Short mmCIF file of C-alpha atoms and ligand atoms in Angstrom, two decimals:
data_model
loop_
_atom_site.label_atom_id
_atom_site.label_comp_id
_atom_site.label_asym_id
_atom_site.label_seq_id
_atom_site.Cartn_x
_atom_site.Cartn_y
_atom_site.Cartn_z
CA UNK A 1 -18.40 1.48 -24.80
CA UNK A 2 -15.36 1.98 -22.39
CA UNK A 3 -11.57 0.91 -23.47
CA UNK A 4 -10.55 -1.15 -20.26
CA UNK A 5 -7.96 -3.67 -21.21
CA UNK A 6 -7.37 -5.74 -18.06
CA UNK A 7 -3.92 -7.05 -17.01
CA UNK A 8 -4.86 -10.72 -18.17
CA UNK A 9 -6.55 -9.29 -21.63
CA UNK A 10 -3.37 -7.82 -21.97
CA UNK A 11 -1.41 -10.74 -21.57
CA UNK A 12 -3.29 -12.83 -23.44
CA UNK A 13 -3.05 -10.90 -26.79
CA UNK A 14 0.30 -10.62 -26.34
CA UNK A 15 0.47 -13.92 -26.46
CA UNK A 16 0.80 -14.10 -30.23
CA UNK A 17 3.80 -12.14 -30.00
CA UNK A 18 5.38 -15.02 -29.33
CA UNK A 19 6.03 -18.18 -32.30
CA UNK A 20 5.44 -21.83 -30.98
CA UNK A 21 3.90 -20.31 -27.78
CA UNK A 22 1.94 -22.58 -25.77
CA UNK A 23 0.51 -20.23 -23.02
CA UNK A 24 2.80 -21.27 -20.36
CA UNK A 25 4.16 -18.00 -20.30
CA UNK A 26 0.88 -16.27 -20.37
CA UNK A 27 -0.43 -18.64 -17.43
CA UNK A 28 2.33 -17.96 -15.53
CA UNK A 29 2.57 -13.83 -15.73
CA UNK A 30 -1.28 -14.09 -14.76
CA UNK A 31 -0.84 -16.24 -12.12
CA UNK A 32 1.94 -13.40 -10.93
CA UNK A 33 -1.14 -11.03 -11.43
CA UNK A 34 -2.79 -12.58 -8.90
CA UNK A 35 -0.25 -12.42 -6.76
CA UNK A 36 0.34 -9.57 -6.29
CA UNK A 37 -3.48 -8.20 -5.96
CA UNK A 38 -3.04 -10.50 -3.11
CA UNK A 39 0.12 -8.87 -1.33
CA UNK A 40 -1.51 -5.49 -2.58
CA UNK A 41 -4.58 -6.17 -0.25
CA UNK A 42 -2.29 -7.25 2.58
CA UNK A 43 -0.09 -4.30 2.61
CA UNK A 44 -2.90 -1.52 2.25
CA UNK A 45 -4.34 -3.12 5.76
CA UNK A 46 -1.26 -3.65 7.16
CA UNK A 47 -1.80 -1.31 9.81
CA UNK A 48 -5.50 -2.65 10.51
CA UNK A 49 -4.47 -6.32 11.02
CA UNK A 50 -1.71 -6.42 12.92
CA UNK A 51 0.89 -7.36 10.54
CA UNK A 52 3.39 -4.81 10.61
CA UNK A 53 6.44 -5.19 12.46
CA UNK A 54 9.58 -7.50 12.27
CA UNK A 55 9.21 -11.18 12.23
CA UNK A 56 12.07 -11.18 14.59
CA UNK A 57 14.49 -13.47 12.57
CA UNK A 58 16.89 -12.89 9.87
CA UNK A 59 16.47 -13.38 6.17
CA UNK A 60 19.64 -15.23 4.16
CA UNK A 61 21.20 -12.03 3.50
CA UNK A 62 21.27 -11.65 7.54
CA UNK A 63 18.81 -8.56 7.33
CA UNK A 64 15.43 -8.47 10.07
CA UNK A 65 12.86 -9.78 8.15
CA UNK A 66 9.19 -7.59 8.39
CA UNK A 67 6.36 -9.87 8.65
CA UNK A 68 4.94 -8.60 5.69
CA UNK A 69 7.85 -9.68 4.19
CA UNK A 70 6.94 -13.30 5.13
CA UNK A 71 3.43 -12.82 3.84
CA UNK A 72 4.66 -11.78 0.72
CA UNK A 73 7.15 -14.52 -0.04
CA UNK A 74 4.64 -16.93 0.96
CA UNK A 75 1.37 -15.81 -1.12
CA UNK A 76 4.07 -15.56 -4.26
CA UNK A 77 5.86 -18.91 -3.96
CA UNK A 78 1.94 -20.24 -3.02
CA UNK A 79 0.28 -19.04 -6.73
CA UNK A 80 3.43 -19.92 -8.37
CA UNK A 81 3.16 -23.33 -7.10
CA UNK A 82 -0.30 -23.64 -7.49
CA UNK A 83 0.00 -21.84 -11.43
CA UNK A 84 1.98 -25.53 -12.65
CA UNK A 85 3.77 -23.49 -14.89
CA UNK A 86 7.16 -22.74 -12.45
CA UNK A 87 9.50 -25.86 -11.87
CA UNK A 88 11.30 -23.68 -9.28
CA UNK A 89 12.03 -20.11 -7.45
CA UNK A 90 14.70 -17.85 -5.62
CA UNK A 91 13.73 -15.60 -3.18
CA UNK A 92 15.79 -13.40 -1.24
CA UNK A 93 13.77 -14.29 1.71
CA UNK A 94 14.86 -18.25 1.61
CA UNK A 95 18.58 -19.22 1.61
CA UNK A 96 18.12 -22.19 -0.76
CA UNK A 97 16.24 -22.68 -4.07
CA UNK A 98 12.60 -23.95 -3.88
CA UNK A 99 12.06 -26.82 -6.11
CA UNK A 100 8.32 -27.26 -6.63
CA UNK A 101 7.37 -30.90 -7.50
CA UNK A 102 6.64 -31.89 -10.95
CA UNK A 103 2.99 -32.03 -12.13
CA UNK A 104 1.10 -34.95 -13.77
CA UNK A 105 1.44 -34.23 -17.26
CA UNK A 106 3.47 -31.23 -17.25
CA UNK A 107 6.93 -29.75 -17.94
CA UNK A 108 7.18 -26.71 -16.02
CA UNK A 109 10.19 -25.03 -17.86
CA UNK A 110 10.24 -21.39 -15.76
CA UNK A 111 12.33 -20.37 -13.08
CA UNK A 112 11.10 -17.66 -11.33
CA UNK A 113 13.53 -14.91 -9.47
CA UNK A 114 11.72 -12.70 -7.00
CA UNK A 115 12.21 -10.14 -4.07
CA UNK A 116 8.89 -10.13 -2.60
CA UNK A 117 8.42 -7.15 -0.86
CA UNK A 118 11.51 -4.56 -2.11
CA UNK A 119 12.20 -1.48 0.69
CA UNK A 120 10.62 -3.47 3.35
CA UNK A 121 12.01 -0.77 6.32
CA UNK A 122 9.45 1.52 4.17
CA UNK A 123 6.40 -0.58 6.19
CA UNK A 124 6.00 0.74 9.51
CA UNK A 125 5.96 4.26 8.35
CA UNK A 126 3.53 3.78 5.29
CA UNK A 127 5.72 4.58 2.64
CA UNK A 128 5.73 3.30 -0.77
CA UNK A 129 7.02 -0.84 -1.33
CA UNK A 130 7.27 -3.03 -4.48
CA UNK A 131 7.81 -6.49 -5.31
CA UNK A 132 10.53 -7.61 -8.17
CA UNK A 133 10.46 -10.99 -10.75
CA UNK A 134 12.15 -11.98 -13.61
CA UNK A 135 10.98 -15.18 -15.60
CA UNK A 136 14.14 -17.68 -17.21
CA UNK A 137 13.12 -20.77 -18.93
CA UNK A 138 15.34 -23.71 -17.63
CA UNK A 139 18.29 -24.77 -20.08
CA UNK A 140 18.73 -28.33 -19.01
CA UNK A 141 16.10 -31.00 -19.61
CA UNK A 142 12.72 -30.64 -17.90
CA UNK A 143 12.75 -34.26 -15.89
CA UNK A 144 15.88 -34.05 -14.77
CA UNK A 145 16.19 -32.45 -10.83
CA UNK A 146 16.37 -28.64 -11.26
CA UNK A 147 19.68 -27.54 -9.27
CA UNK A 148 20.80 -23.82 -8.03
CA UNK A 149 23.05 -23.71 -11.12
CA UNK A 150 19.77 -24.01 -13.67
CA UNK A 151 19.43 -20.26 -11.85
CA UNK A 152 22.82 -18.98 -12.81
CA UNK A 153 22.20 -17.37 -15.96
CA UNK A 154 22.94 -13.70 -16.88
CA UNK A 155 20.38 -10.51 -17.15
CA UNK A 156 20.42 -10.76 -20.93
CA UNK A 157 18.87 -14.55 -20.56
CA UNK A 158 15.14 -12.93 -18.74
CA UNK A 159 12.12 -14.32 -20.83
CA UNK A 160 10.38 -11.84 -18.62
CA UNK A 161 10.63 -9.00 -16.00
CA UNK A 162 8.37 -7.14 -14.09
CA UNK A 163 7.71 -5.14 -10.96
CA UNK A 164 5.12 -4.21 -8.75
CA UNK A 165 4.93 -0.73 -6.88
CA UNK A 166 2.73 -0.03 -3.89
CA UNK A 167 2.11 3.39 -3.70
CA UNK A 168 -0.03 5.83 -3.67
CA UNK A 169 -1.80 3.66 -6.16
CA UNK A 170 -0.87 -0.20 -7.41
CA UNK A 171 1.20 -0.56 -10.37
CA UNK A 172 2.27 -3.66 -12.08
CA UNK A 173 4.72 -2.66 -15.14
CA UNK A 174 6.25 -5.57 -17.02
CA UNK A 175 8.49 -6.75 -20.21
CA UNK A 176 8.67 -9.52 -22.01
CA UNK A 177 11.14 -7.99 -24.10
CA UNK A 178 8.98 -6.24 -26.69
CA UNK A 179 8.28 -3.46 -25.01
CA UNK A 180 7.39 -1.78 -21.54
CA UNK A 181 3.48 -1.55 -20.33
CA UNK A 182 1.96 -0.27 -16.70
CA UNK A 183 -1.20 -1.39 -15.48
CA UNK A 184 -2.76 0.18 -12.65
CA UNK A 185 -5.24 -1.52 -10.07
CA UNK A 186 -8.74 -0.22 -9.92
CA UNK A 187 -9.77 -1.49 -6.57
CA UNK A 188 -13.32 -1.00 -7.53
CA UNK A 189 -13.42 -3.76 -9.97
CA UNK A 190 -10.31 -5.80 -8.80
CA UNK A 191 -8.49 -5.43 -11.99
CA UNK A 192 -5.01 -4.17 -13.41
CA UNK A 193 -5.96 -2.06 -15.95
CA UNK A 194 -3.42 -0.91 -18.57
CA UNK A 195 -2.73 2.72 -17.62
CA UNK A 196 0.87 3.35 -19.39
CA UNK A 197 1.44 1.73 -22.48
CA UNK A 198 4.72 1.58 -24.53
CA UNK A 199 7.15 3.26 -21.67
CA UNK A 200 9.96 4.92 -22.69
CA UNK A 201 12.24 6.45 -20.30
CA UNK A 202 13.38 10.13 -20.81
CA UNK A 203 16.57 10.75 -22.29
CA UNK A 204 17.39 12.53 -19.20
CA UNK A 205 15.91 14.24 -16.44
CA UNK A 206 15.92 16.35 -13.39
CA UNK A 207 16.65 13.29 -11.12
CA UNK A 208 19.30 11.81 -9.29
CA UNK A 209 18.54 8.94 -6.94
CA UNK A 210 21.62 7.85 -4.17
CA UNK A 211 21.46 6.98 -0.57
CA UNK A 212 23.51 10.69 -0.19
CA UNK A 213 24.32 9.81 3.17
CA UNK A 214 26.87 7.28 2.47
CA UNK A 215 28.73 9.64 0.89
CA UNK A 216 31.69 9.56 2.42
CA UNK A 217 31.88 5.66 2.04
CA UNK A 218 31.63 6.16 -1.51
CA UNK A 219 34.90 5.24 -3.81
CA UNK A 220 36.46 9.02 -4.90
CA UNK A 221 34.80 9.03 -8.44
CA UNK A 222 31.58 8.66 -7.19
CA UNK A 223 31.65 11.29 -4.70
CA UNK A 224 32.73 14.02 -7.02
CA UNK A 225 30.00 12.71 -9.65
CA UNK A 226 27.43 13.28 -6.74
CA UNK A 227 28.64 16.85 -6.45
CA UNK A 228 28.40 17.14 -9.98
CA UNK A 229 24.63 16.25 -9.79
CA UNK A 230 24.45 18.72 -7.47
CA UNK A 231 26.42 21.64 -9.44
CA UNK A 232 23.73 20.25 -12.37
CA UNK A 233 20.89 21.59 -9.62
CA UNK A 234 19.51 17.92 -10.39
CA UNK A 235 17.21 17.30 -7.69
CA UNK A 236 17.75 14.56 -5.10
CA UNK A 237 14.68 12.23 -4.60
CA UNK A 238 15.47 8.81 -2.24
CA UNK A 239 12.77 6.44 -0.83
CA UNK A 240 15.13 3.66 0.27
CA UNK A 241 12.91 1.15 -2.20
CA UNK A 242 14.69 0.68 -5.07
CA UNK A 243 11.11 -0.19 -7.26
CA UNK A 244 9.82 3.32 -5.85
CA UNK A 245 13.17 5.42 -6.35
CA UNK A 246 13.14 3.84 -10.01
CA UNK A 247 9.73 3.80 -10.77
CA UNK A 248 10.06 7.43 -10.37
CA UNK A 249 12.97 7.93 -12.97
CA UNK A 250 11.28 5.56 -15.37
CA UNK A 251 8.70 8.17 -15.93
CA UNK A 252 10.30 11.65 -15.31
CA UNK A 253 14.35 10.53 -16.30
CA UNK A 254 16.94 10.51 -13.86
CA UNK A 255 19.99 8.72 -12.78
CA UNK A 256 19.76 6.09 -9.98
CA UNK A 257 22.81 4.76 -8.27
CA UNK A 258 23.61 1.99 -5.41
CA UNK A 259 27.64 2.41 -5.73
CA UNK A 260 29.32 0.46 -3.74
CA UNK A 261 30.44 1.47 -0.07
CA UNK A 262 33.03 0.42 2.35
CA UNK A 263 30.33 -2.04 4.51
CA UNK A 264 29.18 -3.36 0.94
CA UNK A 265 32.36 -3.90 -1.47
CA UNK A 266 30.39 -5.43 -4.11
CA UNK A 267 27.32 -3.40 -3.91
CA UNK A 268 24.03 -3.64 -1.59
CA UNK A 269 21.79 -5.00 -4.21
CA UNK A 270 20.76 -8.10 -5.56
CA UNK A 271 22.27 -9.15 -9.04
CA UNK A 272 19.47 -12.46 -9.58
CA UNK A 273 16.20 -10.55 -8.20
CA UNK A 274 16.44 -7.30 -8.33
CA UNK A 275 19.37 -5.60 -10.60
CA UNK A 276 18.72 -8.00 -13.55
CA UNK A 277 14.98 -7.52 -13.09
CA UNK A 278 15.07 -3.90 -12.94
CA UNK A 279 17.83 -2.92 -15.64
CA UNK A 280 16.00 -5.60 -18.25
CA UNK A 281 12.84 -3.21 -17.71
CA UNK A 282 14.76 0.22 -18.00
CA UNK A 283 16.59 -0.96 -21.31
CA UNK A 284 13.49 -2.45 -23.19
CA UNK A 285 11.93 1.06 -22.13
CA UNK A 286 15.17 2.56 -23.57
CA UNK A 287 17.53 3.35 -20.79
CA UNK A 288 21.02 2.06 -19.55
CA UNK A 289 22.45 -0.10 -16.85
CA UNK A 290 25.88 -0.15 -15.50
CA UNK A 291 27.46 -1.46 -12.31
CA UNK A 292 30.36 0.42 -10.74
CA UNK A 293 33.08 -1.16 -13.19
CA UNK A 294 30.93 0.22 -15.99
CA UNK A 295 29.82 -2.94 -17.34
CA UNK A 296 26.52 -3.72 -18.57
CA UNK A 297 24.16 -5.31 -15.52
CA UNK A 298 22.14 -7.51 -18.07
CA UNK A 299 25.82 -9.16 -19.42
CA UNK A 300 27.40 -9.46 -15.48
CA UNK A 301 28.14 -13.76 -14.70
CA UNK A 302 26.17 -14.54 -11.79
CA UNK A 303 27.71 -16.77 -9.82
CA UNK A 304 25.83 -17.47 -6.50
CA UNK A 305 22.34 -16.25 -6.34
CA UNK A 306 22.54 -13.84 -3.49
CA UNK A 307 25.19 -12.16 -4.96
CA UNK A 308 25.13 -8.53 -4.82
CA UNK A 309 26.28 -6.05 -7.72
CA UNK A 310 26.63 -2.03 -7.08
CA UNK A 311 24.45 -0.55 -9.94
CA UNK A 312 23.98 2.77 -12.05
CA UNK A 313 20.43 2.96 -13.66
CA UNK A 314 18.26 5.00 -15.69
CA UNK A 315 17.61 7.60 -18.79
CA UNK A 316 20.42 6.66 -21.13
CA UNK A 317 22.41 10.38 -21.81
CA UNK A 318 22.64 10.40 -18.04
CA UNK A 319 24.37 6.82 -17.80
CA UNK A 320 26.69 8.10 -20.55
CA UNK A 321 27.63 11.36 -18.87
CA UNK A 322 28.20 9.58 -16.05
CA UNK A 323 30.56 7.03 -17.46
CA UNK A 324 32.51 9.84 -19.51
CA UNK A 325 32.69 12.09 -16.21
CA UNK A 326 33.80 8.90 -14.16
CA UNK A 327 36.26 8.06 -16.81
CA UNK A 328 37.51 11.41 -17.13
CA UNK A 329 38.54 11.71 -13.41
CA UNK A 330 40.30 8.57 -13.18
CA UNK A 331 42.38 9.20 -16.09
CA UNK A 332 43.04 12.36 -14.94
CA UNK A 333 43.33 11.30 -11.12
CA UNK A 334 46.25 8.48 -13.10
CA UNK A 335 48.48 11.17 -15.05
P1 AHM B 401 15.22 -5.01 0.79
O1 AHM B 401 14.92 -5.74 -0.49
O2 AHM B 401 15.74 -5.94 1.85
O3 AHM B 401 14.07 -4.22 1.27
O4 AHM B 401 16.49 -4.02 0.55
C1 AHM B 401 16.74 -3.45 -0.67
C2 AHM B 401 16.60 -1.99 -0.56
C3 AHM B 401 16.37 -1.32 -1.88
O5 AHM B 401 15.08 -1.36 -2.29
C4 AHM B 401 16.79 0.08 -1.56
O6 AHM B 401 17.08 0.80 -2.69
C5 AHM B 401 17.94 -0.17 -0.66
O7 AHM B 401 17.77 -1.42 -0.07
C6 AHM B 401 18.04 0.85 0.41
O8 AHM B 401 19.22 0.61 1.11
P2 AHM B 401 19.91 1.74 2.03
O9 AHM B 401 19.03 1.85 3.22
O10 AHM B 401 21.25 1.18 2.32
O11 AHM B 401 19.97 3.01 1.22
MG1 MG B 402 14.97 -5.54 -2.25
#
């Protein structure tokens, strides 16, 4: 007898967890299943089909946009249409919100947040991508015209989170705030199977995760806590995809930091789609997440839904150290 649980097993069980629930949520976190076996099998023959390379236009943030990227966005926003349980999504690859149209007989009440293809400069060059969501149920009444402020909520608000990595293998990890579980695609059956169940993030670990090259762009603090990681010997590890650099400290501990730089004042990331996302995972599997002002990610207003945040993520003694070093220099930089 073999012990395969399947993604949508998985889900489905877990369905119980929840008190009055009616599946919708379940439905919907499958339907993101399929998904993303779809972008999987599009990004490991990338090179064979003639799909890598820019789009040649810009995406709302004003970045080139990878065709891949497109492709992505498109097969997501597709099955979450087609799934009946979304009544709208943000992407960071469309300006606007996309308001799907009702369905006969239902009340879609998820919003769906989503960077479809996270670290997209990693494509050409065959390194390691991901793809970000985070599930909020609407607050205002289901037939009434969902608006961009229906998708200002806070971190702390997710229903669910989840990412997907593409690396050297496929792995979908997800919360729906019981808990952290990993599921790894087998391609020879087509299925997530559950491969890591119950994450919990080191308390610390030998990692520290910062574009090091920006250094010198970096705010005073957070250049002499970068030297301190260094003094630590803690070993610098940076793949420029944030699901990949933090996928990586979710399982060995670590520190990962996008601090904010002179070209962006408010951080590079993206609060909606991919800090909240990320830093609801990394707490439910035990860890911390600050932005550069040292307040909690998952409590931060969000107040336009490109807005960026700087963020410090990962195994919780690490987030405290670096909050008592940080706070230590300044009030010693002040007297
Ligand atoms: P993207 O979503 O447009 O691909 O950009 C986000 C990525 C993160 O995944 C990554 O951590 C960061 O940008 C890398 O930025 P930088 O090249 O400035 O270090
Ligand atoms: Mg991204």
């Amino acid at each position: 007898m073999n012990n395969i649980v399947t993604l949508d097993e998985f889900i489905i069980k877990r369905q119980k967890d929840f008190q009055y629930s009616s599946g919708e949520l379940t439905g919907l976190l499958r339907d993101i299943g399929v998904a993303a076996k779809i972008v999987n099998r599009e990004v490991n023959r990338a090179g064979l089909v003639n799909i890598l390379g820019e789009f040649g236009s810009e995406n709302a943030s004003g970045e080139k946009v990878q065709k891949l990227d497109v492709y992505a966005n498109e097969k997501m926003i597709e099955c979450l249409q087609n799934s009946g349980e979304c009544c709208g999504i943000v992407s960071e690859e469309n300006e606007n919100i996309i308001v799907f149209p009702k369905m006969e007989g239902k009340d879609s009440k998820y919003m769906v947040v989503l960077d479809p293809l996270d670290g997209s400069s990693n494509i050409d060059v065959n390194v390691s991508v991901g793809t970000i969501f985070g599930i909020y149920r609407r607050k205002t009444k289901y037939d009434t015209p969902l608006t961009v402020e229906d998708f200002l909520q806070k971190g702390s608000d997710l229903v669910a989170a989840g990412y997907v990595s593409f690396g050297t293998s496929t792995i979908l990890v997800y919360t729906t705030g019981k808990g952290v579980n990993g599921f790894t695609l087998d391609p020879s059956i087509g299925e997530f199977c559950l491969s890591h169940r119950d994450i919990m993030i080191p308390d610390k670990g030998n990692y520290y995760s910062v574009n090091q090259g920006y250094y010198l762009k970096f705010d005073v603090e957070m250049r002499r806590y970068i030297d301190h990681c260094s003094d630590l010997n803690l070993r610098l590890r940076y793949i420029g995809s944030m699901v990949s650099d933090i996928h990586r400290i979710l399982f060995q501990g670590g520190i990962y930091l996008y601090p904010k730089t002179r070209k962006y004042i408010n951080g590079k990331l993206r609060l909606l789609y991919e800090c909240n996302p990320m830093s609801f995972i990394v707490e439910q599997a035990g860890g911390k997440a600050i932005d550069g002002n040292l307040e909690r990610i998952l409590d931060k207003e969000v107040t336009s839904i490109h807005e960026r945040s700087s963020i410090i993520i990962g195994s919780p003694l690490m987030v405290d150290e670096m909050v008592e070093f940080v706070s230590r220099y300044t009030n010693d930089f002040m007297s």
